[in-house]
Short mmCIF file of C-alpha atoms and ligand atoms in Angstrom, two decimals:
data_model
loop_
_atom_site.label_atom_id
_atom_site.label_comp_id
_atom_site.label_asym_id
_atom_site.label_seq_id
_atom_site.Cartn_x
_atom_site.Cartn_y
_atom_site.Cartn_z
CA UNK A 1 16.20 3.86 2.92
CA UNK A 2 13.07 1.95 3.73
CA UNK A 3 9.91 3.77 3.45
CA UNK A 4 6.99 4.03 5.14
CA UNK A 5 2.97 4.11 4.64
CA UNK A 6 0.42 4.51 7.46
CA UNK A 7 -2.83 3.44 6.22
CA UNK A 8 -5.72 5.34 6.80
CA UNK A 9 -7.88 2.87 7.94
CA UNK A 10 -7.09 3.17 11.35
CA UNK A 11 -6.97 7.08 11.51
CA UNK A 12 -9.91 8.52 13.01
CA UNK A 13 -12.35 9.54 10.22
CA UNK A 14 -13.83 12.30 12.06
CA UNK A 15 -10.62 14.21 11.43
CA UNK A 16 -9.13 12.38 8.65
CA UNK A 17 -7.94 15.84 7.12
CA UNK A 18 -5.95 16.67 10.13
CA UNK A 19 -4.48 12.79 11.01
CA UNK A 20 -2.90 12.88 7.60
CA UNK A 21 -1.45 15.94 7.95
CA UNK A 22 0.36 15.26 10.91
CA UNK A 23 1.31 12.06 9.26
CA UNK A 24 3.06 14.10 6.73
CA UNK A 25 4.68 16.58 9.16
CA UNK A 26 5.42 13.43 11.32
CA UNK A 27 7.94 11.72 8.50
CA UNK A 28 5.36 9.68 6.61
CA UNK A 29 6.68 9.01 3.05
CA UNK A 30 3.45 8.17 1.36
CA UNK A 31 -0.39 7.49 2.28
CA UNK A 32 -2.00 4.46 2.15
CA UNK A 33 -5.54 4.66 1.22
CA UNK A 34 -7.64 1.22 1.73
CA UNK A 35 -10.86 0.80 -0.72
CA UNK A 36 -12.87 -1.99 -0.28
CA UNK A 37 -15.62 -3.11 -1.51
CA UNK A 38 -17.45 -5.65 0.20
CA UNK A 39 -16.75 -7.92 -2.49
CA UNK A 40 -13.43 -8.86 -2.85
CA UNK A 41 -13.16 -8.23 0.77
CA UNK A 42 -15.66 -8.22 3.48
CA UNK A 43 -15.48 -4.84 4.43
CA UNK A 44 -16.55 -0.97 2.61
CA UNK A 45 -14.62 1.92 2.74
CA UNK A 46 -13.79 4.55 0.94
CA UNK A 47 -14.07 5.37 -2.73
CA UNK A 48 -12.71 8.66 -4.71
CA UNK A 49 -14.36 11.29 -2.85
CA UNK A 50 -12.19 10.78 0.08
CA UNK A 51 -8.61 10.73 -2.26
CA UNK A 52 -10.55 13.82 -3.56
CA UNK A 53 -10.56 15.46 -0.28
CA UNK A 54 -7.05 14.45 1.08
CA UNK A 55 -5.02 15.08 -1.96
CA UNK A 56 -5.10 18.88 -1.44
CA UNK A 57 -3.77 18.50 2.16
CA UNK A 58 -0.11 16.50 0.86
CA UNK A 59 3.09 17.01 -0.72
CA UNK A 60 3.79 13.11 -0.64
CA UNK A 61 2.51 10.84 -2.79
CA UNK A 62 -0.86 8.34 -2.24
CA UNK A 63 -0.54 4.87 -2.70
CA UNK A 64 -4.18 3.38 -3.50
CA UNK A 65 -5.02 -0.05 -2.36
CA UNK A 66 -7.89 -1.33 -4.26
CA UNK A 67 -9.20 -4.16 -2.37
CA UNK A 68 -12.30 -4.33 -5.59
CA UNK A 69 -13.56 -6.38 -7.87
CA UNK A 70 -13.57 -4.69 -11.38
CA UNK A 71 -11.06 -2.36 -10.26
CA UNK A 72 -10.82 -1.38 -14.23
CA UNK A 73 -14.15 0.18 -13.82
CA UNK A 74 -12.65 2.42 -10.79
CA UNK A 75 -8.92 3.72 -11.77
CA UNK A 76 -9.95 6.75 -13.79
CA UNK A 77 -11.88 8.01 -11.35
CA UNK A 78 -9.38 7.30 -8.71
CA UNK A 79 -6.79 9.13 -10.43
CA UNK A 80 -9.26 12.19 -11.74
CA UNK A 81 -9.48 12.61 -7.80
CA UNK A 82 -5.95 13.03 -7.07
CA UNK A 83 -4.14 14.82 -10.90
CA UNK A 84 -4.94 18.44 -9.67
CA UNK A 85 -1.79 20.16 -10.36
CA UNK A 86 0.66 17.44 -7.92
CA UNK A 87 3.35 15.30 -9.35
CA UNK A 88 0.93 12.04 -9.68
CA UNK A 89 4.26 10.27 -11.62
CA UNK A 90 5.08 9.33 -7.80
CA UNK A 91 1.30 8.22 -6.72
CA UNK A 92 0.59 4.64 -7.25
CA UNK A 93 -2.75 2.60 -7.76
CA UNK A 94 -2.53 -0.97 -7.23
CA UNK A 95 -4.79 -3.79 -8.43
CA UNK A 96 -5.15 -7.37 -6.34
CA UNK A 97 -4.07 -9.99 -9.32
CA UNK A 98 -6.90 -11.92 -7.89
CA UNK A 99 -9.30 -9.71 -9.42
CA UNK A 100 -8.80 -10.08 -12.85
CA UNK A 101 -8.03 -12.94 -15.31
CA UNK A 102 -6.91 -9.72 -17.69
CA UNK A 103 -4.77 -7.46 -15.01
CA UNK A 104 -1.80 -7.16 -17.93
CA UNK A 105 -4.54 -5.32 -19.33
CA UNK A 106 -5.53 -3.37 -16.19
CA UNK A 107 -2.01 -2.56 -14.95
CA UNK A 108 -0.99 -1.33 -18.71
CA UNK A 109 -3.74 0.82 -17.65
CA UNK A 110 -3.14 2.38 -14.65
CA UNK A 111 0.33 2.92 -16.46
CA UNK A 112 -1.36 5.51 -19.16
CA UNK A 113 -2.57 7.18 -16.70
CA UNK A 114 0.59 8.65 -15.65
CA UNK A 115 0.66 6.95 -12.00
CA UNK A 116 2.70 4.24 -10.95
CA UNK A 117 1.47 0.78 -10.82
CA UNK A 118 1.07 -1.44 -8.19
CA UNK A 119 0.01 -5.49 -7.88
CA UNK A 120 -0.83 -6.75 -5.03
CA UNK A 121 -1.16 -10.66 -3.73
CA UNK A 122 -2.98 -12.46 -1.06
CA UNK A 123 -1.21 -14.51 1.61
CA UNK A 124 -2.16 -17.66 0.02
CA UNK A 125 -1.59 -16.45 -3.73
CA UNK A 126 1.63 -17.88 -5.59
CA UNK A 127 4.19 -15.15 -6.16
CA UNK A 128 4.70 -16.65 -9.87
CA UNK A 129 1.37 -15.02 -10.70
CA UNK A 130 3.85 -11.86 -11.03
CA UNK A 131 6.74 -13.75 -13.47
CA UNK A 132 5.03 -12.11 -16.15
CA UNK A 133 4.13 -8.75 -15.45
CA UNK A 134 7.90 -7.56 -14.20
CA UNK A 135 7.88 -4.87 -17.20
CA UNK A 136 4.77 -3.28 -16.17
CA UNK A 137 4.71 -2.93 -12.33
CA UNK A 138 6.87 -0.09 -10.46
CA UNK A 139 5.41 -1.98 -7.27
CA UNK A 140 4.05 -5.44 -5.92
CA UNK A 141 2.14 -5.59 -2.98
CA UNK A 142 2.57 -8.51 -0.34
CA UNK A 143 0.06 -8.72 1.95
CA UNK A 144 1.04 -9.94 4.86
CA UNK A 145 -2.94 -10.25 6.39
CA UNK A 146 -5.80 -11.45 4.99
CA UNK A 147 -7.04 -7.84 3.75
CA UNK A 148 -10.36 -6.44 5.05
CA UNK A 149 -9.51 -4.96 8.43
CA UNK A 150 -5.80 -3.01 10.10
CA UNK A 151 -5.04 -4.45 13.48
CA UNK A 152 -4.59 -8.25 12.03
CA UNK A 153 -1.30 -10.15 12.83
CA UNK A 154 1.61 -10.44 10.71
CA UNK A 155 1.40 -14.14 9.28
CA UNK A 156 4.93 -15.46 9.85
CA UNK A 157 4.87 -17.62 7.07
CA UNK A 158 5.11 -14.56 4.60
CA UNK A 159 8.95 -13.53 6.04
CA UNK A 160 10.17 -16.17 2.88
CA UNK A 161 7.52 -15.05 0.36
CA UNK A 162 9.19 -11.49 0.38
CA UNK A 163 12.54 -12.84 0.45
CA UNK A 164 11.74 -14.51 -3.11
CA UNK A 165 9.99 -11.48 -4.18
CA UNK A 166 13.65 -10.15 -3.72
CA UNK A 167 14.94 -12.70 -5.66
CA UNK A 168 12.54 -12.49 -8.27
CA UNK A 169 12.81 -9.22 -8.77
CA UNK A 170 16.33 -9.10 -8.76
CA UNK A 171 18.11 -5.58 -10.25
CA UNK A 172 14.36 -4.56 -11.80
CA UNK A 173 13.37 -0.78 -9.96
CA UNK A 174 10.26 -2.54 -8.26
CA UNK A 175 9.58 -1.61 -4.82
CA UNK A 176 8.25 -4.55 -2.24
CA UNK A 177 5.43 -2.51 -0.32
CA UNK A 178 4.54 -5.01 2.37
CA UNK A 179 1.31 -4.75 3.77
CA UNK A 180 -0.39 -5.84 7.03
CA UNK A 181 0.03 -6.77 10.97
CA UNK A 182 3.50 -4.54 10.43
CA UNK A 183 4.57 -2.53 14.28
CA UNK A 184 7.95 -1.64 15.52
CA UNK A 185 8.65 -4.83 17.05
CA UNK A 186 8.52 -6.95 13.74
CA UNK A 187 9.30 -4.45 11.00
CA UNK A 188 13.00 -5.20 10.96
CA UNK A 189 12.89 -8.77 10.24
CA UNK A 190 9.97 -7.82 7.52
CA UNK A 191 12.68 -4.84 6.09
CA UNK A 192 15.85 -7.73 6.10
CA UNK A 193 13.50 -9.81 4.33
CA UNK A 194 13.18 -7.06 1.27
CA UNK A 195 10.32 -5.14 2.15
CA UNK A 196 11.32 -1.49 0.33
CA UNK A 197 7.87 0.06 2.17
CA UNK A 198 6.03 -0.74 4.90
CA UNK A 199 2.79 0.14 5.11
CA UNK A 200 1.17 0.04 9.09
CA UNK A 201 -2.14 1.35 9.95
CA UNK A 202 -3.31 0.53 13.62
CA UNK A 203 0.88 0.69 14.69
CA UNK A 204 0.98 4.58 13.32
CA UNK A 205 -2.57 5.88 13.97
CA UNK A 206 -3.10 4.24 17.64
CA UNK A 207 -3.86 6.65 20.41
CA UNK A 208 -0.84 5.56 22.89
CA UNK A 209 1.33 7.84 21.35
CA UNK A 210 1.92 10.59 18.67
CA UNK A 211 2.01 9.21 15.35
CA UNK A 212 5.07 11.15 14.62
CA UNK A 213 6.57 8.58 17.52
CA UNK A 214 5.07 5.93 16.32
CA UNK A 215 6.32 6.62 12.77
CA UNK A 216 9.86 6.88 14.08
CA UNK A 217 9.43 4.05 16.58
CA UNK A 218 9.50 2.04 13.24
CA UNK A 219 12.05 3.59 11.29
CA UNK A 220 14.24 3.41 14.19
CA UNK A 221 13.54 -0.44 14.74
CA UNK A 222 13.96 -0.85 10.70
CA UNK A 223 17.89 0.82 11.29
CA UNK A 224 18.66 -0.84 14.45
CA UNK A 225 21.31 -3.73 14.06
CA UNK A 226 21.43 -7.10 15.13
C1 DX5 B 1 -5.60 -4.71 5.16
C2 DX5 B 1 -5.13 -3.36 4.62
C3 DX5 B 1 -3.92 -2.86 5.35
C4 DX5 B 1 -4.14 -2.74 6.83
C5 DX5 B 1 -3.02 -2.13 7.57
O1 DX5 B 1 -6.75 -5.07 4.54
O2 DX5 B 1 -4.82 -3.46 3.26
O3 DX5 B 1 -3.44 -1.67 4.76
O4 DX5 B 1 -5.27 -2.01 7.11
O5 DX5 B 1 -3.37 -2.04 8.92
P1 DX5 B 1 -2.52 -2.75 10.05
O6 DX5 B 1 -1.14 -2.16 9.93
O7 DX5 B 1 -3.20 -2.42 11.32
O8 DX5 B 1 -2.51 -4.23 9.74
ZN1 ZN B 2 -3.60 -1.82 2.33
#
């Protein structure tokens, strides 16, 4: 069954605690958590002090995007936040392979860490840049917008990228976590594609309805059959 991730980024931070929680309650599977830097992206977030004060409040796991250059420097600290008595075996931290000219390295670590690892590619970045790293990824990440800010559209032109992530992938237990521009109306097509999770930030945490409706508005589009 396909899962699925609201991102935080478009909860309202003036009652993160409380958004998340009723994410949870509302059928969430995992949180997304966005950190960028400024850098790699051209926007700031959040950094460990806010997986610090949300990993109390769940049972499921977190799935940390680091949008960051040098994410090395970060991942201990990241996972310090978050290893305070849960099951982190199921949380994941994932790396953008743009980052790094060594992210074998970098995903080996996140991997002795005891969380699950994640890669994660551009629009315009070559799947192949994953052919190698198969053994040491439980996740890759395709992003599906230019990453820096929720409420961007789904670039079409990513439906066949994900169906050859599929293919590349082929019997290995890696999840496809598709990220970006996801909402009710296109997350089938993205889920026949291959997608395993979708992540969606602005179509969960939007004010026009609960985001335990919105949650199964998607899940419910994802089963319907055409
Ligand atoms: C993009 C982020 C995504 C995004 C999701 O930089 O990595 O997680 O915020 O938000 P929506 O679903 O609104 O595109
Ligand atoms: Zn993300």
């Amino acid at each position: 069954m396909i899962k699925i991730a609201p991102s935080i980024l478009s909860a309202d931070f003036s009652k993160l605690g409380e958004e998340v929680k009723e994410a949870e309650k509302g059928g969430a599977d995992l949180i997304h958590i966005d950190v960028m830097d400024g850098h790699f992206v051209p926007n700031i977030t959040v950094g460990p002090i806010v997986t610090k004060a949300i990993a109390p409040l769940i049972k499921i796991p977190m799935d940390i995007h680091l949008m960051i250059e040098n994410p090395q420097d970060y991942i201990k600290d990241f996972v310090k936040t978050i290893d305070i008595g849960r099951d982190i075996s199921k949380d994941c931290v994932s790396v953008h392979v743009e980052t790094s000219p060594h992210i074998h390295r970098v995903l080996k670590e996140i991997k002795n860490y005891g969380v699950m690892s994640g890669v994660a590619l551009n629009p315009a970045t070559p799947l192949e840049t994953i052919k190698y790293l198969l053994d040491d990824i439980d996740l890759v990440v395709i992003m599906t917008v230019n990453p820096g800010f929720e409420g961007q559209s789904f670039i079409e032109s990513m439906i066949p990228k994900i169906k050859r992530a599929k293919g590349l992938i082929g019997d290995k237990n890696i999840d496809i976590l598709v990220d970006g521009g996801i909402t009710a109306e296109n997350a089938k097509k993205i889920a026949d594609a291959g997608a395993t999770i979708l992540v969606a930030g602005s179509a969960v945490f939007n004010k026009r309805d609960s985001i335990e409706n919105n949650i199964k508005k998607i899940r419910e589009a994802v089963k319907i059959r055409v």
